[in-house]
mmCIF file of C-alpha atoms and ligand atoms in Angstrom:
data_model
loop_
_atom_site.group_PDB
_atom_site.id
_atom_site.type_symbol
_atom_site.label_atom_id
_atom_site.label_comp_id
_atom_site.label_asym_id
_atom_site.label_seq_id
_atom_site.Cartn_x
_atom_site.Cartn_y
_atom_site.Cartn_z
ATOM 1 C CA UNK A 118 0.007 -5.957 -15.751
ATOM 2 C CA UNK A 119 3.432 -6.931 -14.157
ATOM 3 C CA UNK A 120 6.160 -7.160 -16.791
ATOM 4 C CA UNK A 121 7.455 -9.840 -17.073
ATOM 5 C CA UNK A 122 10.280 -12.215 -19.093
ATOM 6 C CA UNK A 123 7.917 -13.571 -21.544
ATOM 7 C CA UNK A 124 6.203 -10.249 -22.013
ATOM 8 C CA UNK A 125 9.660 -9.227 -22.930
ATOM 9 C CA UNK A 126 10.403 -11.737 -25.171
ATOM 10 C CA UNK A 127 6.728 -10.543 -27.066
ATOM 11 C CA UNK A 128 8.322 -7.266 -27.400
ATOM 12 C CA UNK A 129 10.799 -8.040 -29.306
ATOM 13 C CA UNK A 130 8.848 -10.893 -31.800
ATOM 14 C CA UNK A 131 6.409 -8.232 -32.374
ATOM 15 C CA UNK A 132 9.225 -4.980 -32.527
ATOM 16 C CA UNK A 133 8.209 -3.221 -30.210
ATOM 17 C CA UNK A 134 11.038 -2.307 -28.281
ATOM 18 C CA UNK A 135 12.581 -2.788 -24.992
ATOM 19 C CA UNK A 136 13.140 -0.003 -22.531
ATOM 20 C CA UNK A 137 15.337 -1.008 -18.901
ATOM 21 C CA UNK A 138 16.839 1.148 -16.400
ATOM 22 C CA UNK A 139 18.745 1.285 -13.079
ATOM 23 C CA UNK A 140 17.223 1.996 -9.974
ATOM 24 C CA UNK A 141 18.958 1.595 -6.671
ATOM 25 C CA UNK A 142 15.969 3.210 -4.218
ATOM 26 C CA UNK A 143 11.998 3.265 -3.525
ATOM 27 C CA UNK A 144 11.326 6.848 -4.839
ATOM 28 C CA UNK A 145 13.645 6.731 -8.067
ATOM 29 C CA UNK A 146 11.652 3.259 -9.014
ATOM 30 C CA UNK A 147 7.932 4.523 -8.924
ATOM 31 C CA UNK A 148 9.087 7.124 -10.869
ATOM 32 C CA UNK A 149 9.914 5.135 -13.748
ATOM 33 C CA UNK A 150 7.417 2.616 -12.899
ATOM 34 C CA UNK A 151 4.723 5.070 -13.064
ATOM 35 C CA UNK A 152 6.263 6.833 -16.325
ATOM 36 C CA UNK A 153 5.964 2.882 -17.769
ATOM 37 C CA UNK A 154 9.526 1.689 -17.916
ATOM 38 C CA UNK A 155 9.235 -2.409 -18.909
ATOM 39 C CA UNK A 156 12.260 -3.526 -16.765
ATOM 40 C CA UNK A 157 14.431 -1.998 -13.568
ATOM 41 C CA UNK A 158 17.541 -2.820 -13.013
ATOM 42 C CA UNK A 159 19.233 -3.215 -9.227
ATOM 43 C CA UNK A 160 22.574 -3.291 -11.454
ATOM 44 C CA UNK A 161 25.751 -3.205 -9.340
ATOM 45 C CA UNK A 162 27.067 -0.335 -10.865
ATOM 46 C CA UNK A 163 25.456 1.395 -7.142
ATOM 47 C CA UNK A 164 28.848 0.278 -6.258
ATOM 48 C CA UNK A 165 29.989 3.509 -8.265
ATOM 49 C CA UNK A 166 26.585 5.440 -8.466
ATOM 50 C CA UNK A 167 25.381 5.021 -5.584
ATOM 51 C CA UNK A 168 28.328 3.712 -2.733
ATOM 52 C CA UNK A 169 31.649 5.960 -5.071
ATOM 53 C CA UNK A 170 33.632 3.621 -5.306
ATOM 54 C CA UNK A 171 35.360 2.872 -8.732
ATOM 55 C CA UNK A 172 34.317 0.134 -10.020
ATOM 56 C CA UNK A 173 31.434 -2.335 -9.224
ATOM 57 C CA UNK A 174 33.714 -4.774 -7.977
ATOM 58 C CA UNK A 175 33.662 -4.112 -3.783
ATOM 59 C CA UNK A 176 29.797 -4.663 -3.824
ATOM 60 C CA UNK A 177 28.546 -7.327 -1.762
ATOM 61 C CA UNK A 178 25.095 -9.648 -2.107
ATOM 62 C CA UNK A 179 24.174 -7.327 1.233
ATOM 63 C CA UNK A 180 24.664 -4.248 -0.783
ATOM 64 C CA UNK A 181 22.395 -5.785 -3.756
ATOM 65 C CA UNK A 182 19.604 -7.321 -1.507
ATOM 66 C CA UNK A 183 19.788 -4.023 0.677
ATOM 67 C CA UNK A 184 18.905 -1.963 -2.780
ATOM 68 C CA UNK A 185 17.042 -4.086 -4.468
ATOM 69 C CA UNK A 186 14.285 -4.336 -1.295
ATOM 70 C CA UNK A 187 13.846 -0.661 -2.173
ATOM 71 C CA UNK A 188 13.679 -0.995 -6.097
ATOM 72 C CA UNK A 189 10.679 -4.504 -5.747
ATOM 73 C CA UNK A 190 8.585 -2.251 -3.348
ATOM 74 C CA UNK A 191 8.634 0.966 -5.676
ATOM 75 C CA UNK A 192 8.352 -1.650 -8.933
ATOM 76 C CA UNK A 193 4.046 -2.680 -9.339
ATOM 77 C CA UNK A 194 5.033 -2.883 -13.154
ATOM 78 C CA UNK A 195 8.685 -2.917 -13.963
ATOM 79 C CA UNK A 196 10.097 -6.237 -14.082
ATOM 80 C CA UNK A 197 13.310 -6.569 -11.369
ATOM 81 C CA UNK A 198 16.178 -7.610 -11.747
ATOM 82 C CA UNK A 199 18.694 -7.692 -9.692
ATOM 83 C CA UNK A 200 22.867 -8.026 -10.583
ATOM 84 C CA UNK A 201 24.561 -10.743 -9.266
ATOM 85 C CA UNK A 202 27.937 -8.842 -7.444
ATOM 86 C CA UNK A 203 30.943 -9.905 -8.083
ATOM 87 C CA UNK A 204 32.388 -13.931 -6.797
ATOM 88 C CA UNK A 205 28.851 -14.021 -5.985
ATOM 89 C CA UNK A 206 28.710 -17.120 -8.959
ATOM 90 C CA UNK A 207 31.814 -17.000 -10.054
ATOM 91 C CA UNK A 208 32.984 -19.586 -7.763
ATOM 92 C CA UNK A 209 30.600 -22.371 -7.746
ATOM 93 C CA UNK A 210 27.262 -23.673 -9.392
ATOM 94 C CA UNK A 211 26.027 -23.315 -5.990
ATOM 95 C CA UNK A 212 26.798 -20.309 -4.852
ATOM 96 C CA UNK A 213 25.133 -18.684 -8.142
ATOM 97 C CA UNK A 214 22.250 -20.576 -7.119
ATOM 98 C CA UNK A 215 21.857 -19.718 -3.742
ATOM 99 C CA UNK A 216 22.714 -16.499 -4.289
ATOM 100 C CA UNK A 217 19.975 -16.372 -7.758
ATOM 101 C CA UNK A 218 17.415 -16.930 -4.459
ATOM 102 C CA UNK A 219 18.392 -14.664 -2.133
ATOM 103 C CA UNK A 220 17.920 -11.677 -4.653
ATOM 104 C CA UNK A 221 14.485 -13.199 -5.445
ATOM 105 C CA UNK A 222 13.309 -14.533 -2.107
ATOM 106 C CA UNK A 223 14.719 -12.085 0.527
ATOM 107 C CA UNK A 224 15.277 -9.097 -2.744
ATOM 108 C CA UNK A 225 11.904 -9.539 -4.199
ATOM 109 C CA UNK A 226 13.743 -8.994 -7.769
ATOM 110 C CA UNK A 227 11.525 -11.420 -10.531
ATOM 111 C CA UNK A 228 15.318 -12.026 -12.485
ATOM 112 C CA UNK A 229 19.008 -12.118 -11.540
ATOM 113 C CA UNK A 230 21.617 -10.424 -13.518
ATOM 114 C CA UNK A 231 25.402 -12.279 -14.232
ATOM 115 C CA UNK A 232 28.447 -11.474 -16.332
ATOM 116 C CA UNK A 233 30.426 -13.949 -18.607
ATOM 117 C CA UNK A 234 29.467 -16.089 -21.744
ATOM 118 C CA UNK A 235 30.387 -19.897 -21.982
ATOM 119 C CA UNK A 236 31.843 -19.364 -19.154
ATOM 120 C CA UNK A 237 29.857 -19.055 -16.706
ATOM 121 C CA UNK A 238 26.698 -20.819 -18.784
ATOM 122 C CA UNK A 239 26.470 -23.499 -15.977
ATOM 123 C CA UNK A 240 25.893 -21.155 -13.754
ATOM 124 C CA UNK A 241 23.183 -19.833 -15.870
ATOM 125 C CA UNK A 242 21.694 -23.362 -16.434
ATOM 126 C CA UNK A 243 21.427 -24.255 -12.811
ATOM 127 C CA UNK A 244 19.733 -20.738 -11.891
ATOM 128 C CA UNK A 245 17.029 -21.223 -14.410
ATOM 129 C CA UNK A 246 16.941 -25.298 -13.341
ATOM 130 C CA UNK A 247 15.692 -23.409 -9.903
ATOM 131 C CA UNK A 248 12.793 -21.873 -11.747
ATOM 132 C CA UNK A 249 14.807 -17.966 -11.412
ATOM 133 C CA UNK A 250 14.802 -16.326 -14.958
ATOM 134 C CA UNK A 251 18.234 -14.942 -15.757
ATOM 135 C CA UNK A 252 19.282 -11.706 -17.758
ATOM 136 C CA UNK A 253 23.075 -12.316 -19.668
ATOM 137 C CA UNK A 254 25.480 -10.338 -19.534
ATOM 138 C CA UNK A 255 28.039 -10.140 -22.585
ATOM 139 C CA UNK A 256 30.875 -7.866 -23.812
ATOM 140 C CA UNK A 257 32.511 -5.113 -21.621
ATOM 141 C CA UNK A 258 31.453 -6.694 -18.510
ATOM 142 C CA UNK A 259 32.719 -4.154 -15.591
ATOM 143 C CA UNK A 260 33.705 -7.108 -13.447
ATOM 144 C CA UNK A 261 35.999 -7.603 -15.675
ATOM 145 C CA UNK A 262 37.791 -4.547 -15.451
ATOM 146 C CA UNK A 263 41.526 -5.939 -14.640
ATOM 147 C CA UNK A 264 41.265 -8.035 -17.412
ATOM 148 C CA UNK A 265 40.106 -6.322 -20.388
ATOM 149 C CA UNK A 266 42.583 -3.176 -18.514
ATOM 150 C CA UNK A 267 40.019 -0.844 -18.280
ATOM 151 C CA UNK A 268 36.200 -0.214 -19.430
ATOM 152 C CA UNK A 269 36.591 -0.208 -23.353
ATOM 153 C CA UNK A 270 35.102 -1.551 -26.251
ATOM 154 C CA UNK A 271 34.691 -5.522 -27.273
ATOM 155 C CA UNK A 272 34.105 -7.786 -30.318
ATOM 156 C CA UNK A 273 36.322 -4.711 -32.817
ATOM 157 C CA UNK A 274 38.646 -7.864 -33.746
ATOM 158 C CA UNK A 275 37.197 -10.856 -35.802
ATOM 159 C CA UNK A 276 38.789 -13.266 -33.477
ATOM 160 C CA UNK A 277 36.582 -11.872 -30.269
ATOM 161 C CA UNK A 278 33.806 -10.640 -32.674
ATOM 162 C CA UNK A 279 33.012 -14.449 -33.793
ATOM 163 C CA UNK A 280 33.875 -14.909 -29.585
ATOM 164 C CA UNK A 281 30.949 -13.209 -28.706
ATOM 165 C CA UNK A 282 28.397 -14.240 -31.314
ATOM 166 C CA UNK A 283 29.260 -17.628 -29.454
ATOM 167 C CA UNK A 284 28.808 -16.849 -25.575
ATOM 168 C CA UNK A 285 25.588 -15.065 -27.469
ATOM 169 C CA UNK A 286 24.238 -18.052 -28.137
ATOM 170 C CA UNK A 287 25.588 -20.064 -25.603
ATOM 171 C CA UNK A 288 24.130 -18.268 -22.717
ATOM 172 C CA UNK A 289 20.395 -18.057 -24.944
ATOM 173 C CA UNK A 290 21.195 -22.249 -24.748
ATOM 174 C CA UNK A 291 21.612 -21.975 -20.901
ATOM 175 C CA UNK A 292 18.264 -20.402 -20.367
ATOM 176 C CA UNK A 293 18.968 -16.830 -20.796
ATOM 177 C CA UNK A 294 15.636 -15.083 -20.919
ATOM 178 C CA UNK A 295 17.609 -12.267 -22.308
ATOM 179 C CA UNK A 296 20.850 -10.480 -22.673
ATOM 180 C CA UNK A 297 22.799 -7.344 -22.164
ATOM 181 C CA UNK A 298 25.379 -6.205 -24.675
ATOM 182 C CA UNK A 299 27.813 -3.918 -23.227
ATOM 183 C CA UNK A 300 30.366 -1.754 -25.295
ATOM 184 C CA UNK A 301 29.934 -4.128 -28.273
ATOM 185 C CA UNK A 302 29.698 -2.298 -32.325
ATOM 186 C CA UNK A 303 26.181 -1.430 -33.342
ATOM 187 C CA UNK A 304 26.536 -3.556 -36.690
ATOM 188 C CA UNK A 305 28.361 -6.631 -34.203
ATOM 189 C CA UNK A 306 25.592 -6.122 -31.833
ATOM 190 C CA UNK A 307 22.512 -6.119 -34.862
ATOM 191 C CA UNK A 308 24.078 -9.465 -36.576
ATOM 192 C CA UNK A 309 23.556 -10.585 -32.816
ATOM 193 C CA UNK A 310 20.413 -9.548 -32.304
ATOM 194 C CA UNK A 311 19.145 -11.364 -35.753
ATOM 195 C CA UNK A 312 20.204 -14.325 -34.422
ATOM 196 C CA UNK A 313 18.993 -14.702 -30.877
ATOM 197 C CA UNK A 314 15.507 -15.688 -30.061
ATOM 198 C CA UNK A 315 15.788 -14.245 -26.770
ATOM 199 C CA UNK A 316 16.266 -10.063 -26.421
ATOM 200 C CA UNK A 317 19.320 -8.400 -26.631
ATOM 201 C CA UNK A 318 19.082 -5.469 -24.587
ATOM 202 C CA UNK A 319 21.701 -2.391 -25.294
ATOM 203 C CA UNK A 320 24.107 0.006 -23.929
ATOM 204 C CA UNK A 321 26.564 1.575 -26.687
ATOM 205 C CA UNK A 322 25.609 -1.288 -28.397
ATOM 206 C CA UNK A 323 23.643 0.640 -30.940
ATOM 207 C CA UNK A 324 19.558 0.553 -31.867
ATOM 208 C CA UNK A 325 19.160 -2.457 -33.659
ATOM 209 C CA UNK A 326 18.958 -3.835 -30.602
ATOM 210 C CA UNK A 327 16.049 -5.052 -28.880
ATOM 211 C CA UNK A 328 15.757 -2.931 -25.927
ATOM 212 C CA UNK A 329 17.840 -0.309 -24.766
ATOM 213 C CA UNK A 330 19.531 0.529 -20.609
ATOM 214 C CA UNK A 331 21.062 3.037 -19.544
ATOM 215 C CA UNK A 332 22.559 3.957 -15.582
ATOM 216 C CA UNK A 333 20.035 6.776 -14.724
ATOM 217 C CA UNK A 334 22.157 8.717 -12.931
ATOM 218 C CA UNK A 335 23.989 9.193 -16.842
ATOM 219 C CA UNK A 336 20.818 9.845 -18.637
ATOM 220 C CA UNK A 337 20.034 11.908 -15.904
ATOM 221 C CA UNK A 338 23.209 14.277 -15.926
ATOM 222 C CA UNK A 339 23.631 13.435 -12.185
ATOM 223 C CA UNK A 340 26.943 11.809 -13.038
ATOM 224 C CA UNK A 341 30.732 13.765 -12.112
ATOM 225 C CA UNK A 342 33.350 13.756 -13.774
ATOM 226 C CA UNK A 343 33.873 11.387 -17.033
ATOM 227 C CA UNK A 344 30.729 9.851 -18.568
ATOM 228 C CA UNK A 345 30.741 6.895 -21.154
ATOM 229 C CA UNK A 346 30.334 7.706 -25.365
ATOM 230 C CA UNK A 347 26.704 6.460 -25.158
ATOM 231 C CA UNK A 348 25.166 8.562 -21.768
ATOM 232 C CA UNK A 349 22.952 10.202 -23.558
ATOM 233 C CA UNK A 350 22.043 13.352 -21.119
ATOM 234 C CA UNK A 351 17.815 13.216 -21.491
ATOM 235 C CA UNK A 352 17.343 15.674 -18.556
ATOM 236 C CA UNK A 353 20.202 18.114 -16.137
ATOM 237 C CA UNK A 354 18.383 16.513 -13.155
ATOM 238 C CA UNK A 355 21.839 17.983 -11.479
ATOM 239 C CA UNK A 356 21.297 21.308 -12.806
ATOM 240 C CA UNK A 357 18.082 21.545 -10.921
ATOM 241 C CA UNK A 358 19.359 19.617 -7.774
ATOM 242 C CA UNK A 359 22.173 22.477 -7.893
ATOM 243 C CA UNK A 360 19.554 25.313 -8.491
ATOM 244 C CA UNK A 361 17.320 23.954 -5.550
ATOM 245 C CA UNK A 362 19.800 23.068 -2.913
ATOM 246 C CA UNK A 363 21.405 26.820 -3.553
ATOM 247 C CA UNK A 364 17.910 28.538 -3.331
ATOM 248 C CA UNK A 365 17.303 26.779 0.241
ATOM 249 C CA UNK A 366 20.850 27.616 1.246
ATOM 250 C CA UNK A 367 19.862 31.091 0.528
ATOM 251 C CA UNK A 368 16.533 31.134 2.543
ATOM 252 C CA UNK A 369 17.243 29.824 5.223
ATOM 253 C CA UNK A 370 20.213 31.829 5.757
ATOM 254 C CA UNK A 371 18.430 34.808 5.038
ATOM 255 C CA UNK A 372 15.319 33.304 7.209
ATOM 256 C CA UNK A 373 12.616 34.047 4.492
ATOM 257 C CA UNK A 374 12.116 29.609 5.030
ATOM 258 C CA UNK A 375 10.129 28.834 6.526
ATOM 259 C CA UNK A 376 7.054 31.017 5.639
ATOM 260 C CA UNK A 377 4.144 30.649 7.585
ATOM 261 C CA UNK A 378 2.232 27.922 5.105
ATOM 262 C CA UNK A 379 4.697 26.008 6.225
ATOM 263 C CA UNK A 380 4.352 26.221 9.772
ATOM 264 C CA UNK A 381 1.938 24.948 12.446
ATOM 265 C CA UNK A 382 -0.648 27.442 14.503
ATOM 266 C CA UNK A 383 -0.961 27.030 18.057
ATOM 267 C CA UNK A 384 -4.232 28.524 19.829
ATOM 268 C CA UNK A 385 -3.872 32.645 21.283
ATOM 269 C CA UNK A 386 -5.391 31.578 24.490
ATOM 270 C CA UNK A 387 -2.697 28.386 24.805
ATOM 271 C CA UNK A 388 -0.001 30.346 23.948
ATOM 272 C CA UNK A 389 -0.654 33.232 26.377
ATOM 273 C CA UNK A 390 -1.394 30.943 29.456
ATOM 274 C CA UNK A 391 2.299 29.416 29.289
ATOM 275 C CA UNK A 392 3.195 33.899 28.578
ATOM 276 C CA UNK A 393 1.559 34.413 31.464
ATOM 277 C CA UNK A 394 3.065 31.797 33.427
ATOM 278 C CA UNK A 395 6.203 32.210 32.414
ATOM 279 C CA UNK A 396 6.216 36.341 32.759
ATOM 280 C CA UNK A 397 6.157 37.470 29.727
ATOM 281 C CA UNK A 398 4.009 39.665 27.766
ATOM 282 C CA UNK A 399 2.532 38.447 24.414
HETATM 283 O O1 KIV B 642 25.427 -2.841 -13.568
HETATM 284 C C1 KIV B 642 24.542 -1.996 -14.279
HETATM 285 O O2 KIV B 642 24.163 -0.896 -13.927
HETATM 286 C C2 KIV B 642 24.757 -3.011 -15.474
HETATM 287 C C3 KIV B 642 24.423 -1.914 -16.448
HETATM 288 C C4 KIV B 642 25.146 -0.688 -17.174
HETATM 289 C C5 KIV B 642 24.152 -2.689 -17.694
HETATM 290 O O3 KIV B 642 25.756 -3.581 -15.606
#
């Protein structure tokens, strides 16, 4: 079964939590898909975790297309959502539809995600009108890092909390099929989740959301430096990789690797003939 916007909505209605993880390549997407994740987000976080930028701002449409194509090839069942990078939709409704269309037609995604509330509702509406499901993203929206002055929790004051509730309703009315709530106080996210018909997918927004999303490098212990408070480490893949790389280096330098089982054989007679021709003894 392929997950869709409709199956995610059905999960909200039946109370079954939605699981979403980021992936940026074929192998990771295939493993997540085999494990049964409901949705895979090709996040523009790839700018930071795959390309080494400090923010998501330098990510281009070409970057997103390149990684979305790889993920789409690995995701047999998961609903693939591709992020719209900075300035691929803010500039105009026309740009938003064209670029969303590219992520579906060329990238192979089933939906796009874009950041912002009331300010991007025209874009959401036009993309949905073009038959492309849209996941909205409100709260701490990383493409606005320079406006927020850092990656900070949003909606703590009464005014900002009311604005977030309003934004959530506006993106739903504009046609979004789900909304990501990032770095929002848990009680506020719970209230938004109760008020909305569409599923809420939280990241740093408590456990009352209809689903959760995490950047896979954070939850597998692959992120170096600061990891956000909400990023629970479910496994230490970083430790496993370091151990594997160190053993490879040791065994290669000492000549233990490769062993017989890793080598290809040639017939004794063929080798004998070559050595004879070259005047060498076997
Ligand atoms: O780009 C991303 O990975 C995201 C998630 C943090 C929701 O937008």
